[in-house]
Amino acid sequence: MNFYRLFIPLIVIITSTSAEAQETTMPVKMPVLGKNDTIRVAGTNDNGEMIPWISLKEVVIYGVRIFKSPADQAAYNRLRYNVMKVMPYALFAKRRYEQLERELAVTADKKEQKKLVKQCDKEIKEMFNREIKELTISQGQILTKLIDREIGRTTFDIIKETKGGVTAFLYQSVARVVGHNLKSTYSAEEDRDIESIIISSGFYH
């Protein structure tokens, strides 16, 4: 009986010792990491603790618009068509006048500045003669608003700055005859349908 009492603890000790030896002697196989197994992220030091974070793209959620009548839907569809047609012209004008402002900022010579303005005016006129002259009155009115939206100045102000007040007045007089107003400004609140169309159009993606 005493033999068994000694034998059982002996077996337990030998087994545990063997297990410990096995654990300490068995090699640990580490996984091989490739270039795609590591993700680099930004980090912010918050009181000595590095907090990783990832910048996410803006997600815009649009609701399904319900129209009161087929006539309202048709009017909205016409507006969308007109906005999509003239928006590229407004973006072209924005890029071209931004380029002109950069060039004028680094050019001190008055003669060269006039040359730059003339070249910009020529390019805008060429686009007008080639494409914009075919716009309807509604499309032209939307375009003047969009130019104010993109550039931050009305078409009248742009002409006044580049061609002078007299020329701007003459252009405005002609525009008023055909139903345009070069002094039209853009309001995201008042023109919320246009704003909604622009945001969902994909022009800025």
PDB file of C-alpha atoms in Angstrom:
ATOM      1  CA  MET A   1       0.000   0.000   0.000  1.00  0.00           C
ATOM      2  CA  ASN A   2       2.833   2.335   0.862  1.00  0.00           C
ATOM      3  CA  PHE A   3       4.477   1.442  -2.438  1.00  0.00           C
ATOM      4  CA  TYR A   4       1.464   2.667  -4.403  1.00  0.00           C
ATOM      5  CA  ARG A   5       1.291   5.858  -2.352  1.00  0.00           C
ATOM      6  CA  LEU A   6       4.889   6.634  -3.369  1.00  0.00           C
ATOM      7  CA  PHE A   7       4.529   5.400  -6.944  1.00  0.00           C
ATOM      8  CA  ILE A   8       1.624   7.661  -7.907  1.00  0.00           C
ATOM      9  CA  PRO A   9       3.300  10.996  -6.914  1.00  0.00           C
ATOM     10  CA  LEU A  10       6.479   9.764  -8.617  1.00  0.00           C
ATOM     11  CA  ILE A  11       4.614   9.195 -11.878  1.00  0.00           C
ATOM     12  CA  VAL A  12       3.040  12.682 -11.621  1.00  0.00           C
ATOM     13  CA  ILE A  13       6.446  14.316 -11.068  1.00  0.00           C
ATOM     14  CA  ILE A  14       8.066  12.434 -13.982  1.00  0.00           C
ATOM     15  CA  THR A  15       5.174  13.257 -16.312  1.00  0.00           C
ATOM     16  CA  SER A  16       5.164  16.962 -15.467  1.00  0.00           C
ATOM     17  CA  THR A  17       8.950  17.159 -15.750  1.00  0.00           C
ATOM     18  CA  SER A  18       8.867  15.494 -19.161  1.00  0.00           C
ATOM     19  CA  ALA A  19       6.145  17.844 -20.311  1.00  0.00           C
ATOM     20  CA  GLU A  20       8.120  20.872 -19.160  1.00  0.00           C
ATOM     21  CA  ALA A  21      11.237  19.596 -20.907  1.00  0.00           C
ATOM     22  CA  GLN A  22       9.203  19.019 -24.036  1.00  0.00           C
ATOM     23  CA  GLU A  23       7.796  22.511 -23.916  1.00  0.00           C
ATOM     24  CA  THR A  24      11.191  24.122 -23.462  1.00  0.00           C
ATOM     25  CA  THR A  25      12.976  22.064 -26.080  1.00  0.00           C
ATOM     26  CA  MET A  26      10.358  22.064 -28.864  1.00  0.00           C
ATOM     27  CA  PRO A  27      11.209  24.755 -31.462  1.00  0.00           C
ATOM     28  CA  VAL A  28       8.569  27.394 -32.106  1.00  0.00           C
ATOM     29  CA  LYS A  29       7.883  27.886 -35.782  1.00  0.00           C
ATOM     30  CA  MET A  30       7.255  31.553 -36.512  1.00  0.00           C
ATOM     31  CA  PRO A  31       5.035  32.476 -39.464  1.00  0.00           C
ATOM     32  CA  VAL A  32       6.740  34.074 -42.448  1.00  0.00           C
ATOM     33  CA  LEU A  33       5.314  37.535 -43.044  1.00  0.00           C
ATOM     34  CA  GLY A  34       5.141  39.012 -46.516  1.00  0.00           C
ATOM     35  CA  LYS A  35       4.840  42.619 -47.686  1.00  0.00           C
ATOM     36  CA  ASN A  36       1.052  42.362 -47.709  1.00  0.00           C
ATOM     37  CA  ASP A  37       0.865  41.136 -44.104  1.00  0.00           C
ATOM     38  CA  THR A  38       1.787  44.535 -42.692  1.00  0.00           C
ATOM     39  CA  ILE A  39      -0.490  47.557 -42.881  1.00  0.00           C
ATOM     40  CA  ARG A  40       1.090  50.965 -42.328  1.00  0.00           C
ATOM     41  CA  VAL A  41      -1.213  53.358 -40.562  1.00  0.00           C
ATOM     42  CA  ALA A  42      -0.944  56.828 -39.117  1.00  0.00           C
ATOM     43  CA  GLY A  43      -0.560  57.264 -35.385  1.00  0.00           C
ATOM     44  CA  THR A  44      -1.215  59.905 -32.763  1.00  0.00           C
ATOM     45  CA  ASN A  45       0.755  60.190 -29.528  1.00  0.00           C
ATOM     46  CA  ASP A  46      -1.782  60.505 -26.723  1.00  0.00           C
ATOM     47  CA  ASN A  47       0.091  61.031 -23.424  1.00  0.00           C
ATOM     48  CA  GLY A  48       2.826  58.601 -24.419  1.00  0.00           C
ATOM     49  CA  GLU A  49       0.493  56.010 -25.933  1.00  0.00           C
ATOM     50  CA  MET A  50       0.526  55.601 -29.718  1.00  0.00           C
ATOM     51  CA  ILE A  51      -2.991  55.299 -31.069  1.00  0.00           C
ATOM     52  CA  PRO A  52      -3.193  54.022 -34.673  1.00  0.00           C
ATOM     53  CA  TRP A  53      -5.821  55.427 -37.005  1.00  0.00           C
ATOM     54  CA  ILE A  54      -6.840  55.202 -40.650  1.00  0.00           C
ATOM     55  CA  SER A  55      -8.310  58.050 -42.679  1.00  0.00           C
ATOM     56  CA  LEU A  56     -11.566  57.042 -44.343  1.00  0.00           C
ATOM     57  CA  LYS A  57     -13.065  58.559 -47.459  1.00  0.00           C
ATOM     58  CA  GLU A  58     -16.183  60.640 -47.070  1.00  0.00           C
ATOM     59  CA  VAL A  59     -19.364  58.678 -47.624  1.00  0.00           C
ATOM     60  CA  VAL A  60     -22.289  60.703 -48.943  1.00  0.00           C
ATOM     61  CA  ILE A  61     -25.721  59.166 -48.551  1.00  0.00           C
ATOM     62  CA  TYR A  62     -28.501  60.370 -50.802  1.00  0.00           C
ATOM     63  CA  GLY A  63     -32.165  59.918 -50.165  1.00  0.00           C
ATOM     64  CA  VAL A  64     -34.584  58.788 -52.833  1.00  0.00           C
ATOM     65  CA  ARG A  65     -36.368  61.873 -54.092  1.00  0.00           C
ATOM     66  CA  ILE A  66     -40.120  61.643 -54.352  1.00  0.00           C
ATOM     67  CA  PHE A  67     -41.740  64.112 -56.751  1.00  0.00           C
ATOM     68  CA  LYS A  68     -45.185  65.582 -56.241  1.00  0.00           C
ATOM     69  CA  SER A  69     -46.130  65.092 -59.872  1.00  0.00           C
ATOM     70  CA  PRO A  70     -44.755  63.889 -63.213  1.00  0.00           C
ATOM     71  CA  ALA A  71     -44.410  67.553 -64.198  1.00  0.00           C
ATOM     72  CA  ASP A  72     -42.106  68.218 -61.221  1.00  0.00           C
ATOM     73  CA  GLN A  73     -40.001  65.208 -62.129  1.00  0.00           C
ATOM     74  CA  ALA A  74     -39.767  66.339 -65.752  1.00  0.00           C
ATOM     75  CA  ALA A  75     -38.681  69.833 -64.631  1.00  0.00           C
ATOM     76  CA  TYR A  76     -36.000  68.321 -62.403  1.00  0.00           C
ATOM     77  CA  ASN A  77     -34.773  66.097 -65.225  1.00  0.00           C
ATOM     78  CA  ARG A  78     -34.468  69.146 -67.506  1.00  0.00           C
ATOM     79  CA  LEU A  79     -32.549  70.996 -64.806  1.00  0.00           C
ATOM     80  CA  ARG A  80     -30.210  68.052 -64.349  1.00  0.00           C
ATOM     81  CA  TYR A  81     -29.598  67.850 -68.094  1.00  0.00           C
ATOM     82  CA  ASN A  82     -28.793  71.573 -68.255  1.00  0.00           C
ATOM     83  CA  VAL A  83     -26.469  71.472 -65.242  1.00  0.00           C
ATOM     84  CA  MET A  84     -24.583  68.468 -66.594  1.00  0.00           C
ATOM     85  CA  LYS A  85     -24.194  70.222 -69.941  1.00  0.00           C
ATOM     86  CA  VAL A  86     -22.732  73.497 -68.662  1.00  0.00           C
ATOM     87  CA  MET A  87     -20.764  72.283 -65.634  1.00  0.00           C
ATOM     88  CA  PRO A  88     -17.680  71.342 -67.734  1.00  0.00           C
ATOM     89  CA  TYR A  89     -17.568  74.929 -69.067  1.00  0.00           C
ATOM     90  CA  ALA A  90     -17.655  76.354 -65.544  1.00  0.00           C
ATOM     91  CA  LEU A  91     -14.839  74.022 -64.490  1.00  0.00           C
ATOM     92  CA  PHE A  92     -12.819  75.004 -67.577  1.00  0.00           C
ATOM     93  CA  ALA A  93     -13.282  78.684 -66.747  1.00  0.00           C
ATOM     94  CA  LYS A  94     -12.231  78.019 -63.153  1.00  0.00           C
ATOM     95  CA  ARG A  95      -9.017  76.237 -64.167  1.00  0.00           C
ATOM     96  CA  ARG A  96      -8.187  78.855 -66.797  1.00  0.00           C
ATOM     97  CA  TYR A  97      -8.687  81.866 -64.538  1.00  0.00           C
ATOM     98  CA  GLU A  98      -6.794  80.202 -61.702  1.00  0.00           C
ATOM     99  CA  GLN A  99      -3.938  79.694 -64.154  1.00  0.00           C
ATOM    100  CA  LEU A 100      -4.200  83.353 -65.214  1.00  0.00           C
ATOM    101  CA  GLU A 101      -4.042  84.532 -61.587  1.00  0.00           C
ATOM    102  CA  ARG A 102      -0.927  82.426 -60.958  1.00  0.00           C
ATOM    103  CA  GLU A 103       0.743  83.806 -64.055  1.00  0.00           C
ATOM    104  CA  LEU A 104      -0.139  87.407 -63.204  1.00  0.00           C
ATOM    105  CA  ALA A 105       1.167  86.940 -59.649  1.00  0.00           C
ATOM    106  CA  VAL A 106       4.669  86.133 -60.917  1.00  0.00           C
ATOM    107  CA  THR A 107       4.704  88.654 -63.770  1.00  0.00           C
ATOM    108  CA  ALA A 108       5.562  92.240 -62.912  1.00  0.00           C
ATOM    109  CA  ASP A 109       5.758  93.571 -66.466  1.00  0.00           C
ATOM    110  CA  LYS A 110       2.491  95.337 -67.379  1.00  0.00           C
ATOM    111  CA  LYS A 111       2.870  94.570 -71.055  1.00  0.00           C
ATOM    112  CA  GLU A 112       3.322  90.870 -70.343  1.00  0.00           C
ATOM    113  CA  GLN A 113       0.320  90.912 -68.002  1.00  0.00           C
ATOM    114  CA  LYS A 114      -1.874  92.347 -70.751  1.00  0.00           C
ATOM    115  CA  LYS A 115      -0.591  89.643 -73.063  1.00  0.00           C
ATOM    116  CA  LEU A 116      -1.547  86.941 -70.531  1.00  0.00           C
ATOM    117  CA  VAL A 117      -5.026  88.404 -70.081  1.00  0.00           C
ATOM    118  CA  LYS A 118      -5.500  88.612 -73.843  1.00  0.00           C
ATOM    119  CA  GLN A 119      -4.470  84.975 -74.260  1.00  0.00           C
ATOM    120  CA  CYS A 120      -6.898  83.867 -71.544  1.00  0.00           C
ATOM    121  CA  ASP A 121      -9.680  85.941 -73.082  1.00  0.00           C
ATOM    122  CA  LYS A 122      -8.929  84.399 -76.472  1.00  0.00           C
ATOM    123  CA  GLU A 123      -9.223  80.859 -75.126  1.00  0.00           C
ATOM    124  CA  ILE A 124     -12.523  81.636 -73.408  1.00  0.00           C
ATOM    125  CA  LYS A 125     -13.867  83.244 -76.588  1.00  0.00           C
ATOM    126  CA  GLU A 126     -12.801  80.264 -78.686  1.00  0.00           C
ATOM    127  CA  MET A 127     -14.715  77.978 -76.360  1.00  0.00           C
ATOM    128  CA  PHE A 128     -17.704  80.323 -76.527  1.00  0.00           C
ATOM    129  CA  ASN A 129     -17.670  80.442 -80.344  1.00  0.00           C
ATOM    130  CA  ARG A 130     -17.197  76.692 -80.591  1.00  0.00           C
ATOM    131  CA  GLU A 131     -19.681  75.403 -78.032  1.00  0.00           C
ATOM    132  CA  ILE A 132     -21.234  77.860 -75.588  1.00  0.00           C
ATOM    133  CA  LYS A 133     -22.995  79.936 -78.240  1.00  0.00           C
ATOM    134  CA  GLU A 134     -25.317  76.956 -78.801  1.00  0.00           C
ATOM    135  CA  LEU A 135     -26.565  77.053 -75.196  1.00  0.00           C
ATOM    136  CA  THR A 136     -30.190  77.843 -74.464  1.00  0.00           C
ATOM    137  CA  ILE A 137     -31.154  80.808 -72.303  1.00  0.00           C
ATOM    138  CA  SER A 138     -31.754  78.506 -69.317  1.00  0.00           C
ATOM    139  CA  GLN A 139     -28.371  76.862 -69.774  1.00  0.00           C
ATOM    140  CA  GLY A 140     -26.658  80.243 -70.041  1.00  0.00           C
ATOM    141  CA  GLN A 141     -28.315  81.420 -66.827  1.00  0.00           C
ATOM    142  CA  ILE A 142     -27.151  78.284 -65.021  1.00  0.00           C
ATOM    143  CA  LEU A 143     -23.641  78.729 -66.391  1.00  0.00           C
ATOM    144  CA  THR A 144     -23.308  82.258 -64.993  1.00  0.00           C
ATOM    145  CA  LYS A 145     -24.356  80.928 -61.580  1.00  0.00           C
ATOM    146  CA  LEU A 146     -21.897  78.044 -61.767  1.00  0.00           C
ATOM    147  CA  ILE A 147     -19.036  80.364 -62.706  1.00  0.00           C
ATOM    148  CA  ASP A 148     -19.749  82.314 -59.521  1.00  0.00           C
ATOM    149  CA  ARG A 149     -19.862  79.015 -57.616  1.00  0.00           C
ATOM    150  CA  GLU A 150     -16.525  77.777 -58.952  1.00  0.00           C
ATOM    151  CA  ILE A 151     -14.533  81.008 -59.119  1.00  0.00           C
ATOM    152  CA  GLY A 152     -16.142  82.987 -56.312  1.00  0.00           C
ATOM    153  CA  ARG A 153     -16.808  85.966 -58.582  1.00  0.00           C
ATOM    154  CA  THR A 154     -19.576  86.764 -60.993  1.00  0.00           C
ATOM    155  CA  THR A 155     -19.001  86.750 -64.732  1.00  0.00           C
ATOM    156  CA  PHE A 156     -19.489  90.533 -64.674  1.00  0.00           C
ATOM    157  CA  ASP A 157     -16.730  90.963 -62.055  1.00  0.00           C
ATOM    158  CA  ILE A 158     -14.333  88.763 -64.027  1.00  0.00           C
ATOM    159  CA  ILE A 159     -14.879  90.770 -67.224  1.00  0.00           C
ATOM    160  CA  LYS A 160     -14.517  94.012 -65.286  1.00  0.00           C
ATOM    161  CA  GLU A 161     -11.208  92.915 -63.743  1.00  0.00           C
ATOM    162  CA  THR A 162      -9.717  91.641 -66.981  1.00  0.00           C
ATOM    163  CA  LYS A 163     -11.273  93.898 -69.650  1.00  0.00           C
ATOM    164  CA  GLY A 164     -12.401  96.975 -67.737  1.00  0.00           C
ATOM    165  CA  GLY A 165     -15.674  98.412 -66.488  1.00  0.00           C
ATOM    166  CA  VAL A 166     -16.855  99.732 -69.876  1.00  0.00           C
ATOM    167  CA  THR A 167     -16.471  96.332 -71.544  1.00  0.00           C
ATOM    168  CA  ALA A 168     -18.219  94.621 -68.632  1.00  0.00           C
ATOM    169  CA  PHE A 169     -21.120  97.075 -68.945  1.00  0.00           C
ATOM    170  CA  LEU A 170     -21.416  96.433 -72.697  1.00  0.00           C
ATOM    171  CA  TYR A 171     -21.323  92.664 -72.189  1.00  0.00           C
ATOM    172  CA  GLN A 172     -23.993  92.932 -69.502  1.00  0.00           C
ATOM    173  CA  SER A 173     -26.197  95.044 -71.762  1.00  0.00           C
ATOM    174  CA  VAL A 174     -26.014  92.462 -74.538  1.00  0.00           C
ATOM    175  CA  ALA A 175     -26.601  89.613 -72.101  1.00  0.00           C
ATOM    176  CA  ARG A 176     -29.726  91.249 -70.686  1.00  0.00           C
ATOM    177  CA  VAL A 177     -31.228  91.486 -74.163  1.00  0.00           C
ATOM    178  CA  VAL A 178     -31.172  87.694 -74.524  1.00  0.00           C
ATOM    179  CA  GLY A 179     -32.306  87.033 -70.967  1.00  0.00           C
ATOM    180  CA  HIS A 180     -28.943  86.607 -69.232  1.00  0.00           C
ATOM    181  CA  ASN A 181     -27.546  88.392 -66.204  1.00  0.00           C
ATOM    182  CA  LEU A 182     -23.756  88.356 -65.856  1.00  0.00           C
ATOM    183  CA  LYS A 183     -24.153  89.493 -62.241  1.00  0.00           C
ATOM    184  CA  SER A 184     -25.996  86.327 -61.223  1.00  0.00           C
ATOM    185  CA  THR A 185     -24.677  84.853 -57.985  1.00  0.00           C
ATOM    186  CA  TYR A 186     -24.876  81.332 -56.652  1.00  0.00           C
ATOM    187  CA  SER A 187     -26.435  80.283 -53.366  1.00  0.00           C
ATOM    188  CA  ALA A 188     -26.235  76.651 -52.263  1.00  0.00           C
ATOM    189  CA  GLU A 189     -29.392  77.211 -50.210  1.00  0.00           C
ATOM    190  CA  GLU A 190     -31.479  78.926 -52.881  1.00  0.00           C
ATOM    191  CA  ASP A 191     -30.098  76.726 -55.672  1.00  0.00           C
ATOM    192  CA  ARG A 192     -30.247  73.515 -53.626  1.00  0.00           C
ATOM    193  CA  ASP A 193     -31.490  71.437 -56.574  1.00  0.00           C
ATOM    194  CA  ILE A 194     -28.467  72.493 -58.631  1.00  0.00           C
ATOM    195  CA  GLU A 195     -26.180  71.871 -55.656  1.00  0.00           C
ATOM    196  CA  SER A 196     -27.617  68.393 -55.160  1.00  0.00           C
ATOM    197  CA  ILE A 197     -27.108  67.577 -58.843  1.00  0.00           C
ATOM    198  CA  ILE A 198     -23.488  68.780 -58.773  1.00  0.00           C
ATOM    199  CA  ILE A 199     -22.600  66.856 -55.607  1.00  0.00           C
ATOM    200  CA  SER A 200     -24.067  63.626 -56.950  1.00  0.00           C
ATOM    201  CA  SER A 201     -22.705  64.112 -60.468  1.00  0.00           C
ATOM    202  CA  GLY A 202     -19.188  62.814 -59.815  1.00  0.00           C
ATOM    203  CA  PHE A 203     -17.410  65.900 -61.199  1.00  0.00           C
ATOM    204  CA  TYR A 204     -15.201  66.118 -58.117  1.00  0.00           C
ATOM    205  CA  HIS A 205     -14.285  62.419 -57.814  1.00  0.00           C
TER     206      HIS A 205
END
